[in-house]
């Protein structure tokens, strides 16, 4: 099923769309581990599961398509195949799209990607921005296409105005929905929603939430994505950094509070970055099921 249809059905049922993100394991043989993780998540039945793709085209090597097809075939859950254009030429891209279509995966998250750190290879000019890739995917076949959005602006351009112009271009190119970069302050997401709706961007916009598991993970995210850390979270990390279990519990609790608040605000959806940890996804979804009681009282 196309994910845009899932958003539509959930909206009619006054329910948010709940999704999870996993990444293909880097180690050889890691695919069995991810299949085990997916078996554990099977009966939670999120609305869809997305699978990331290496910017250097390493999705083919690290099994994005294999995993996305497995989610659909073995678990009967819709999958979202991430795809990056930055290193691809049009011939590579057509081959990849053909392979995705042949495996019956119907949804693609179209991304520009970044040149891999330490790579000497040059980026390709063919898909300079995600909007170009979105157009290419639609002209290839009948896919449902999602794209990324940035509550605090993309790291290369922080100005809200440019952020919106580029988001609008992606919708005009055919983006059917948006998934946000992680953020730790819900207000930044609400600002993005207000700006998007007043720019007449109508597609569903899902909030990306990443529970904190360690100090190093947070530092990596700040450096890579430029996200801000609210003082409440800094204090939590400071308080529990010597005890990893307590930090994880507090990090999950912080993420749950973010999710509670988002659902109360009637957001289109919540996308949990699971980091391939079944316990993160399990607790988030179990909590979500309890929260359905709250969200059913909210007007979407
Ligand atoms: P774009 O929308 O093309 O934007 C890139 C930059 O160009 C932005 O600064 C934008 O403002 C600017 N821009 C856009 N259009 C124009 C224009 N017409 N003129 C001038 N400037 C313009 N990376 C991976 O490698 N693999 C993944 O699986 C992956 N999954 C992701 C999932 C989500 C939900 C998110 C939020 C990000 C993901 N990323 C992934 C990271 C993403 O590839 C990077 O953030 C990348 O730097 C930008 O990708 P984009 O698709 O948003 O690019």
mmCIF file of C-alpha atoms and ligand atoms in Angstrom:
data_model
loop_
_atom_site.group_PDB
_atom_site.id
_atom_site.type_symbol
_atom_site.label_atom_id
_atom_site.label_comp_id
_atom_site.label_asym_id
_atom_site.label_seq_id
_atom_site.Cartn_x
_atom_site.Cartn_y
_atom_site.Cartn_z
ATOM 1 C CA UNK A 1 0.000 0.000 0.000
ATOM 2 C CA UNK A 2 1.132 3.539 -0.635
ATOM 3 C CA UNK A 3 2.054 5.355 2.561
ATOM 4 C CA UNK A 4 0.077 8.453 1.509
ATOM 5 C CA UNK A 5 -3.032 6.236 1.688
ATOM 6 C CA UNK A 6 -2.080 5.161 5.229
ATOM 7 C CA UNK A 7 -1.831 8.832 6.287
ATOM 8 C CA UNK A 8 -5.212 9.517 4.711
ATOM 9 C CA UNK A 9 -6.911 6.533 6.391
ATOM 10 C CA UNK A 10 -5.423 7.386 9.780
ATOM 11 C CA UNK A 11 -6.448 10.999 9.455
ATOM 12 C CA UNK A 12 -10.018 9.920 8.732
ATOM 13 C CA UNK A 13 -9.872 7.620 11.778
ATOM 14 C CA UNK A 14 -8.417 10.546 13.818
ATOM 15 C CA UNK A 15 -5.262 8.575 14.535
ATOM 16 C CA UNK A 16 -1.631 9.506 14.051
ATOM 17 C CA UNK A 17 0.563 7.434 11.718
ATOM 18 C CA UNK A 18 3.252 5.659 13.726
ATOM 19 C CA UNK A 19 6.429 4.514 12.017
ATOM 20 C CA UNK A 20 9.865 3.159 12.885
ATOM 21 C CA UNK A 21 13.265 3.538 11.277
ATOM 22 C CA UNK A 22 15.948 0.867 11.125
ATOM 23 C CA UNK A 23 19.291 0.734 9.327
ATOM 24 C CA UNK A 24 20.919 -2.203 7.540
ATOM 25 C CA UNK A 25 23.606 -3.714 9.799
ATOM 26 C CA UNK A 26 27.129 -2.905 8.658
ATOM 27 C CA UNK A 27 28.678 -6.273 9.545
ATOM 28 C CA UNK A 28 28.552 -9.300 7.255
ATOM 29 C CA UNK A 29 25.854 -11.635 8.478
ATOM 30 C CA UNK A 30 24.147 -8.756 10.282
ATOM 31 C CA UNK A 31 21.066 -9.206 8.133
ATOM 32 C CA UNK A 32 20.036 -12.200 10.279
ATOM 33 C CA UNK A 33 20.215 -9.945 13.355
ATOM 34 C CA UNK A 34 17.926 -7.390 11.762
ATOM 35 C CA UNK A 35 15.469 -10.124 10.759
ATOM 36 C CA UNK A 36 15.408 -11.227 14.387
ATOM 37 C CA UNK A 37 14.792 -7.615 15.459
ATOM 38 C CA UNK A 38 11.949 -7.385 12.948
ATOM 39 C CA UNK A 39 10.426 -10.620 14.240
ATOM 40 C CA UNK A 40 10.419 -9.096 17.716
ATOM 41 C CA UNK A 41 8.673 -6.008 16.361
ATOM 42 C CA UNK A 42 6.233 -7.945 14.158
ATOM 43 C CA UNK A 43 3.221 -7.993 16.459
ATOM 44 C CA UNK A 44 3.558 -4.290 17.352
ATOM 45 C CA UNK A 45 2.377 -3.488 13.824
ATOM 46 C CA UNK A 46 3.580 0.055 13.240
ATOM 47 C CA UNK A 47 2.025 1.713 10.177
ATOM 48 C CA UNK A 48 5.312 1.436 8.302
ATOM 49 C CA UNK A 49 9.012 0.757 8.821
ATOM 50 C CA UNK A 50 11.666 2.711 6.963
ATOM 51 C CA UNK A 51 15.101 1.378 6.036
ATOM 52 C CA UNK A 52 18.028 3.773 5.570
ATOM 53 C CA UNK A 53 20.375 3.794 2.565
ATOM 54 C CA UNK A 54 24.067 4.677 2.406
ATOM 55 C CA UNK A 55 24.768 7.969 0.629
ATOM 56 C CA UNK A 56 27.559 6.379 -1.372
ATOM 57 C CA UNK A 57 25.077 3.939 -2.857
ATOM 58 C CA UNK A 58 25.987 1.400 -0.189
ATOM 59 C CA UNK A 59 22.309 0.545 0.244
ATOM 60 C CA UNK A 60 22.808 -2.062 -2.433
ATOM 61 C CA UNK A 61 25.729 -3.543 -0.520
ATOM 62 C CA UNK A 62 24.147 -3.287 2.873
ATOM 63 C CA UNK A 63 20.779 -4.677 1.895
ATOM 64 C CA UNK A 64 18.283 -1.801 2.084
ATOM 65 C CA UNK A 65 16.127 -3.375 -0.613
ATOM 66 C CA UNK A 66 16.392 -6.889 0.801
ATOM 67 C CA UNK A 67 15.260 -5.668 4.213
ATOM 68 C CA UNK A 68 12.498 -3.400 2.866
ATOM 69 C CA UNK A 69 11.104 -6.329 0.828
ATOM 70 C CA UNK A 70 11.386 -8.665 3.837
ATOM 71 C CA UNK A 71 9.343 -6.270 6.016
ATOM 72 C CA UNK A 72 6.540 -6.302 3.487
ATOM 73 C CA UNK A 73 6.642 -9.970 2.560
ATOM 74 C CA UNK A 74 7.275 -11.575 5.950
ATOM 75 C CA UNK A 75 5.572 -9.135 8.306
ATOM 76 C CA UNK A 76 2.866 -7.664 6.128
ATOM 77 C CA UNK A 77 3.955 -4.194 7.248
ATOM 78 C CA UNK A 78 4.456 -1.421 4.710
ATOM 79 C CA UNK A 79 8.090 -0.472 4.116
ATOM 80 C CA UNK A 80 9.749 2.773 3.101
ATOM 81 C CA UNK A 81 13.015 2.421 1.151
ATOM 82 C CA UNK A 82 15.354 5.418 1.682
ATOM 83 C CA UNK A 83 17.257 6.393 -1.459
ATOM 84 C CA UNK A 84 20.003 8.988 -1.903
ATOM 85 C CA UNK A 85 20.992 10.649 -5.168
ATOM 86 C CA UNK A 86 24.198 12.523 -4.386
ATOM 87 C CA UNK A 87 26.636 9.933 -5.715
ATOM 88 C CA UNK A 88 24.403 8.397 -8.397
ATOM 89 C CA UNK A 89 24.162 9.010 -12.128
ATOM 90 C CA UNK A 90 20.893 8.517 -13.980
ATOM 91 C CA UNK A 91 21.833 5.046 -15.244
ATOM 92 C CA UNK A 92 22.586 3.806 -11.693
ATOM 93 C CA UNK A 93 19.373 5.337 -10.494
ATOM 94 C CA UNK A 94 17.226 3.702 -13.164
ATOM 95 C CA UNK A 95 18.705 0.302 -12.290
ATOM 96 C CA UNK A 96 18.026 0.869 -8.590
ATOM 97 C CA UNK A 97 14.450 2.019 -9.203
ATOM 98 C CA UNK A 98 13.820 -0.996 -11.443
ATOM 99 C CA UNK A 99 15.088 -3.331 -8.709
ATOM 100 C CA UNK A 100 12.884 -1.649 -6.093
ATOM 101 C CA UNK A 101 9.847 -1.902 -8.342
ATOM 102 C CA UNK A 102 10.523 -5.558 -9.124
ATOM 103 C CA UNK A 103 10.584 -6.445 -5.412
ATOM 104 C CA UNK A 104 7.175 -4.815 -4.943
ATOM 105 C CA UNK A 105 8.353 -2.010 -2.624
ATOM 106 C CA UNK A 106 6.012 0.917 -3.306
ATOM 107 C CA UNK A 107 7.383 3.711 -1.102
ATOM 108 C CA UNK A 108 10.647 5.626 -1.368
ATOM 109 C CA UNK A 109 12.076 8.367 0.868
ATOM 110 C CA UNK A 110 13.946 10.515 -1.668
ATOM 111 C CA UNK A 111 17.044 12.204 -0.245
ATOM 112 C CA UNK A 112 19.974 14.116 -1.595
ATOM 113 C CA UNK A 113 22.332 12.449 0.911
ATOM 114 C CA UNK A 114 25.829 13.669 1.787
ATOM 115 C CA UNK A 115 29.214 12.806 0.329
ATOM 116 C CA UNK A 116 30.483 10.035 2.650
ATOM 117 C CA UNK A 117 33.087 11.292 5.155
ATOM 118 C CA UNK A 118 36.605 10.524 3.922
ATOM 119 C CA UNK A 119 35.403 9.685 0.413
ATOM 120 C CA UNK A 120 37.506 10.985 -2.461
ATOM 121 C CA UNK A 121 34.701 10.403 -4.925
ATOM 122 C CA UNK A 122 32.961 13.457 -6.366
ATOM 123 C CA UNK A 123 29.263 13.988 -5.955
ATOM 124 C CA UNK A 124 27.211 13.640 -9.110
ATOM 125 C CA UNK A 125 25.483 16.710 -10.573
ATOM 126 C CA UNK A 126 22.504 14.656 -11.700
ATOM 127 C CA UNK A 127 20.664 14.794 -8.375
ATOM 128 C CA UNK A 128 22.028 17.967 -6.850
ATOM 129 C CA UNK A 129 18.913 18.353 -4.700
ATOM 130 C CA UNK A 130 16.321 15.875 -3.474
ATOM 131 C CA UNK A 131 13.635 17.607 -5.591
ATOM 132 C CA UNK A 132 15.365 16.364 -8.755
ATOM 133 C CA UNK A 133 15.330 12.793 -7.449
ATOM 134 C CA UNK A 134 11.646 13.072 -6.504
ATOM 135 C CA UNK A 135 10.823 14.070 -10.101
ATOM 136 C CA UNK A 136 12.920 11.208 -11.468
ATOM 137 C CA UNK A 137 11.187 8.642 -9.247
ATOM 138 C CA UNK A 138 7.732 9.819 -10.324
ATOM 139 C CA UNK A 139 8.676 9.806 -13.978
ATOM 140 C CA UNK A 140 10.005 6.238 -13.574
ATOM 141 C CA UNK A 141 6.945 4.616 -12.054
ATOM 142 C CA UNK A 142 4.056 4.579 -9.662
ATOM 143 C CA UNK A 143 5.845 5.062 -6.364
ATOM 144 C CA UNK A 144 4.685 6.987 -3.328
ATOM 145 C CA UNK A 145 7.511 9.399 -2.481
ATOM 146 C CA UNK A 146 8.444 10.929 0.872
ATOM 147 C CA UNK A 147 11.113 13.532 1.602
ATOM 148 C CA UNK A 148 13.036 14.962 4.566
ATOM 149 C CA UNK A 149 12.302 18.157 6.481
ATOM 150 C CA UNK A 150 14.246 19.998 9.173
ATOM 151 C CA UNK A 151 12.583 21.602 12.232
ATOM 152 C CA UNK A 152 15.733 23.620 12.980
ATOM 153 C CA UNK A 153 16.717 24.115 9.328
ATOM 154 C CA UNK A 154 19.154 21.958 7.369
ATOM 155 C CA UNK A 155 22.712 22.177 8.703
ATOM 156 C CA UNK A 156 23.952 23.839 5.491
ATOM 157 C CA UNK A 157 21.217 26.528 5.568
ATOM 158 C CA UNK A 158 19.514 27.529 8.767
ATOM 159 C CA UNK A 159 17.279 30.343 7.456
ATOM 160 C CA UNK A 160 13.616 29.404 7.952
ATOM 161 C CA UNK A 161 12.616 31.154 4.734
ATOM 162 C CA UNK A 162 14.993 29.120 2.562
ATOM 163 C CA UNK A 163 14.041 26.003 4.473
ATOM 164 C CA UNK A 164 10.405 26.564 3.491
ATOM 165 C CA UNK A 165 11.163 27.446 -0.138
ATOM 166 C CA UNK A 166 13.098 24.223 -0.527
ATOM 167 C CA UNK A 167 10.406 22.201 1.223
ATOM 168 C CA UNK A 168 7.782 23.697 -1.065
ATOM 169 C CA UNK A 169 9.939 22.767 -4.093
ATOM 170 C CA UNK A 170 9.989 19.180 -2.867
ATOM 171 C CA UNK A 171 6.213 19.112 -2.554
ATOM 172 C CA UNK A 172 5.843 20.633 -6.033
ATOM 173 C CA UNK A 173 8.228 17.989 -7.366
ATOM 174 C CA UNK A 174 5.830 15.351 -5.989
ATOM 175 C CA UNK A 175 6.666 14.644 -2.316
ATOM 176 C CA UNK A 176 3.593 12.932 -0.857
ATOM 177 C CA UNK A 177 4.670 13.279 2.783
ATOM 178 C CA UNK A 178 7.592 14.494 4.890
ATOM 179 C CA UNK A 179 9.575 12.913 7.730
ATOM 180 C CA UNK A 180 11.454 15.271 10.016
ATOM 181 C CA UNK A 181 14.997 15.184 11.266
ATOM 182 C CA UNK A 182 15.203 14.405 14.987
ATOM 183 C CA UNK A 183 14.702 17.294 17.393
ATOM 184 C CA UNK A 184 14.621 17.603 21.181
ATOM 185 C CA UNK A 185 12.387 20.651 21.515
ATOM 186 C CA UNK A 186 8.865 20.196 20.224
ATOM 187 C CA UNK A 187 8.450 23.925 19.710
ATOM 188 C CA UNK A 188 10.863 23.767 16.775
ATOM 189 C CA UNK A 189 8.607 21.158 15.149
ATOM 190 C CA UNK A 190 5.461 23.230 15.804
ATOM 191 C CA UNK A 191 7.166 26.260 14.210
ATOM 192 C CA UNK A 192 8.001 24.166 11.148
ATOM 193 C CA UNK A 193 4.364 23.039 10.929
ATOM 194 C CA UNK A 194 3.070 26.615 11.178
ATOM 195 C CA UNK A 195 5.542 27.847 8.554
ATOM 196 C CA UNK A 196 4.766 24.939 6.236
ATOM 197 C CA UNK A 197 0.986 25.350 6.447
ATOM 198 C CA UNK A 198 1.225 29.106 5.900
ATOM 199 C CA UNK A 199 3.427 28.407 2.840
ATOM 200 C CA UNK A 200 0.563 26.163 1.637
ATOM 201 C CA UNK A 201 2.525 22.947 2.022
ATOM 202 C CA UNK A 202 -0.293 20.449 2.514
ATOM 203 C CA UNK A 203 1.405 17.021 2.648
ATOM 204 C CA UNK A 204 1.482 15.164 6.000
ATOM 205 C CA UNK A 205 4.542 16.016 8.127
ATOM 206 C CA UNK A 206 5.749 13.363 10.568
ATOM 207 C CA UNK A 207 7.852 14.161 13.638
ATOM 208 C CA UNK A 208 11.148 12.231 13.935
ATOM 209 C CA UNK A 209 12.001 11.245 17.522
ATOM 210 C CA UNK A 210 15.273 9.684 18.634
ATOM 211 C CA UNK A 211 15.515 8.479 22.240
ATOM 212 C CA UNK A 212 18.852 9.263 23.866
ATOM 213 C CA UNK A 213 20.892 6.191 24.759
ATOM 214 C CA UNK A 214 24.338 7.656 25.447
ATOM 215 C CA UNK A 215 26.266 10.888 25.658
ATOM 216 C CA UNK A 216 28.376 10.020 22.612
ATOM 217 C CA UNK A 217 25.242 9.434 20.531
ATOM 218 C CA UNK A 218 23.980 12.930 21.426
ATOM 219 C CA UNK A 219 27.340 14.512 20.603
ATOM 220 C CA UNK A 220 27.369 12.777 17.219
ATOM 221 C CA UNK A 221 23.861 14.042 16.436
ATOM 222 C CA UNK A 222 24.687 17.619 17.377
ATOM 223 C CA UNK A 223 27.762 17.532 15.178
ATOM 224 C CA UNK A 224 26.145 15.786 12.201
ATOM 225 C CA UNK A 225 22.717 17.426 12.168
ATOM 226 C CA UNK A 226 23.206 20.659 14.106
ATOM 227 C CA UNK A 227 20.276 19.958 16.456
ATOM 228 C CA UNK A 228 19.985 21.983 19.696
ATOM 229 C CA UNK A 229 19.999 20.441 23.147
ATOM 230 C CA UNK A 230 17.566 21.920 25.666
ATOM 231 C CA UNK A 231 18.953 22.472 29.163
ATOM 232 C CA UNK A 232 16.579 19.843 30.600
ATOM 233 C CA UNK A 233 18.240 17.188 28.454
ATOM 234 C CA UNK A 234 21.757 18.450 29.206
ATOM 235 C CA UNK A 235 20.953 18.066 32.920
ATOM 236 C CA UNK A 236 19.653 14.524 32.393
ATOM 237 C CA UNK A 237 22.818 13.529 30.518
ATOM 238 C CA UNK A 238 24.996 15.136 33.179
ATOM 239 C CA UNK A 239 23.105 13.422 36.003
ATOM 240 C CA UNK A 240 23.145 9.887 34.580
ATOM 241 C CA UNK A 241 26.204 9.738 32.368
ATOM 242 C CA UNK A 242 28.054 7.387 34.746
ATOM 243 C CA UNK A 243 25.193 4.911 34.718
ATOM 244 C CA UNK A 244 24.269 3.809 31.240
ATOM 245 C CA UNK A 245 21.065 1.980 32.270
ATOM 246 C CA UNK A 246 19.705 4.970 34.149
ATOM 247 C CA UNK A 247 20.662 7.281 31.272
ATOM 248 C CA UNK A 248 18.758 5.050 28.840
ATOM 249 C CA UNK A 249 15.689 4.994 31.056
ATOM 250 C CA UNK A 250 15.765 8.770 31.464
ATOM 251 C CA UNK A 251 16.432 9.235 27.715
ATOM 252 C CA UNK A 252 13.442 7.050 26.830
ATOM 253 C CA UNK A 253 11.261 8.913 29.314
ATOM 254 C CA UNK A 254 12.283 12.239 27.734
ATOM 255 C CA UNK A 255 11.366 10.881 24.278
ATOM 256 C CA UNK A 256 8.010 9.611 25.612
ATOM 257 C CA UNK A 257 7.221 13.056 26.973
ATOM 258 C CA UNK A 258 7.991 14.523 23.555
ATOM 259 C CA UNK A 259 5.713 11.936 21.916
ATOM 260 C CA UNK A 260 2.879 12.511 24.420
ATOM 261 C CA UNK A 261 2.987 16.216 23.698
ATOM 262 C CA UNK A 262 3.123 15.721 19.908
ATOM 263 C CA UNK A 263 0.108 13.413 20.006
ATOM 264 C CA UNK A 264 -1.812 15.872 22.148
ATOM 265 C CA UNK A 265 -1.082 18.471 19.478
ATOM 266 C CA UNK A 266 -2.649 16.169 16.864
ATOM 267 C CA UNK A 267 0.453 15.762 14.668
ATOM 268 C CA UNK A 268 0.120 13.715 11.460
ATOM 269 C CA UNK A 269 2.577 11.115 12.693
ATOM 270 C CA UNK A 270 5.537 10.125 14.838
ATOM 271 C CA UNK A 271 8.577 8.353 13.389
ATOM 272 C CA UNK A 272 10.822 6.666 15.961
ATOM 273 C CA UNK A 273 14.514 6.307 15.141
ATOM 274 C CA UNK A 274 14.976 2.885 16.772
ATOM 275 C CA UNK A 275 18.735 2.528 16.220
ATOM 276 C CA UNK A 276 17.914 -1.160 15.628
ATOM 277 C CA UNK A 277 17.099 -1.653 19.313
ATOM 278 C CA UNK A 278 13.931 -3.680 19.694
ATOM 279 C CA UNK A 279 13.530 -2.469 23.283
ATOM 280 C CA UNK A 280 13.457 1.176 22.103
ATOM 281 C CA UNK A 281 10.800 0.424 19.514
ATOM 282 C CA UNK A 282 8.890 -1.898 21.812
ATOM 283 C CA UNK A 283 8.681 0.603 24.642
ATOM 284 C CA UNK A 284 7.818 3.456 22.285
ATOM 285 C CA UNK A 285 5.021 1.503 20.613
ATOM 286 C CA UNK A 286 3.656 0.021 23.829
ATOM 287 C CA UNK A 287 3.561 3.501 25.227
ATOM 288 C CA UNK A 288 1.924 4.713 22.032
ATOM 289 C CA UNK A 289 -0.875 2.154 22.367
ATOM 290 C CA UNK A 290 -1.626 3.595 25.796
ATOM 291 C CA UNK A 291 -1.461 7.047 24.296
ATOM 292 C CA UNK A 292 -4.089 6.228 21.733
ATOM 293 C CA UNK A 293 -6.560 6.909 24.507
ATOM 294 C CA UNK A 294 -5.163 10.437 24.749
ATOM 295 C CA UNK A 295 -4.975 11.017 21.019
ATOM 296 C CA UNK A 296 -8.524 9.794 20.424
ATOM 297 C CA UNK A 297 -9.627 12.796 22.455
ATOM 298 C CA UNK A 298 -7.727 15.161 20.149
ATOM 299 C CA UNK A 299 -9.193 16.770 17.061
ATOM 300 C CA UNK A 300 -6.971 16.223 14.048
HETATM 301 P P1 LIG B 1 17.753 18.577 -0.079
HETATM 302 O O1 LIG B 1 16.303 18.704 0.160
HETATM 303 O O2 LIG B 1 18.212 18.511 -1.494
HETATM 304 O O3 LIG B 1 18.496 19.753 0.685
HETATM 305 C C1 LIG B 1 19.910 19.781 0.804
HETATM 306 C C2 LIG B 1 20.384 21.217 0.992
HETATM 307 O O4 LIG B 1 20.210 21.939 -0.217
HETATM 308 C C3 LIG B 1 19.573 21.971 2.054
HETATM 309 O O5 LIG B 1 20.446 22.859 2.707
HETATM 310 C C4 LIG B 1 18.536 22.735 1.236
HETATM 311 O O6 LIG B 1 18.090 23.902 1.910
HETATM 312 C C5 LIG B 1 19.349 23.063 -0.011
HETATM 313 N N1 LIG B 1 18.522 23.169 -1.231
HETATM 314 C C6 LIG B 1 17.481 22.383 -1.600
HETATM 315 N N2 LIG B 1 16.986 22.804 -2.786
HETATM 316 C C7 LIG B 1 17.730 23.859 -3.176
HETATM 317 C C8 LIG B 1 17.735 24.730 -4.303
HETATM 318 N N3 LIG B 1 16.839 24.580 -5.301
HETATM 319 N N4 LIG B 1 18.656 25.715 -4.369
HETATM 320 C C9 LIG B 1 19.572 25.892 -3.385
HETATM 321 N N5 LIG B 1 19.631 25.101 -2.288
HETATM 322 C C10 LIG B 1 18.721 24.091 -2.191
HETATM 323 N N6 LIG B 1 21.086 10.248 4.569
HETATM 324 C C11 LIG B 1 21.534 9.089 4.026
HETATM 325 O O7 LIG B 1 22.639 9.050 3.510
HETATM 326 N N7 LIG B 1 20.790 7.943 4.048
HETATM 327 C C12 LIG B 1 19.546 7.915 4.605
HETATM 328 O O8 LIG B 1 18.886 6.863 4.608
HETATM 329 C C13 LIG B 1 19.034 9.125 5.185
HETATM 330 N N8 LIG B 1 17.799 9.155 5.747
HETATM 331 C C14 LIG B 1 17.311 10.358 6.243
HETATM 332 C C15 LIG B 1 16.008 10.382 6.767
HETATM 333 C C16 LIG B 1 15.499 11.578 7.274
HETATM 334 C C17 LIG B 1 14.083 11.585 7.847
HETATM 335 C C18 LIG B 1 16.291 12.753 7.297
HETATM 336 C C19 LIG B 1 15.755 14.030 7.879
HETATM 337 C C20 LIG B 1 17.576 12.730 6.780
HETATM 338 C C21 LIG B 1 18.103 11.535 6.235
HETATM 339 N N9 LIG B 1 19.378 11.471 5.681
HETATM 340 C C22 LIG B 1 19.858 10.301 5.140
HETATM 341 C C23 LIG B 1 20.258 12.658 5.716
HETATM 342 C C24 LIG B 1 20.122 13.517 4.433
HETATM 343 O O9 LIG B 1 20.630 12.790 3.350
HETATM 344 C C25 LIG B 1 20.939 14.789 4.684
HETATM 345 O O10 LIG B 1 20.312 15.578 5.659
HETATM 346 C C26 LIG B 1 21.274 15.609 3.440
HETATM 347 O O11 LIG B 1 22.273 16.575 3.823
HETATM 348 C C27 LIG B 1 20.122 16.402 2.859
HETATM 349 O O12 LIG B 1 19.211 15.591 2.241
HETATM 350 P P2 LIG B 1 17.811 16.221 1.704
HETATM 351 O O13 LIG B 1 17.134 15.141 0.968
HETATM 352 O O14 LIG B 1 17.087 16.894 2.776
HETATM 353 O O15 LIG B 1 18.387 17.287 0.668
#
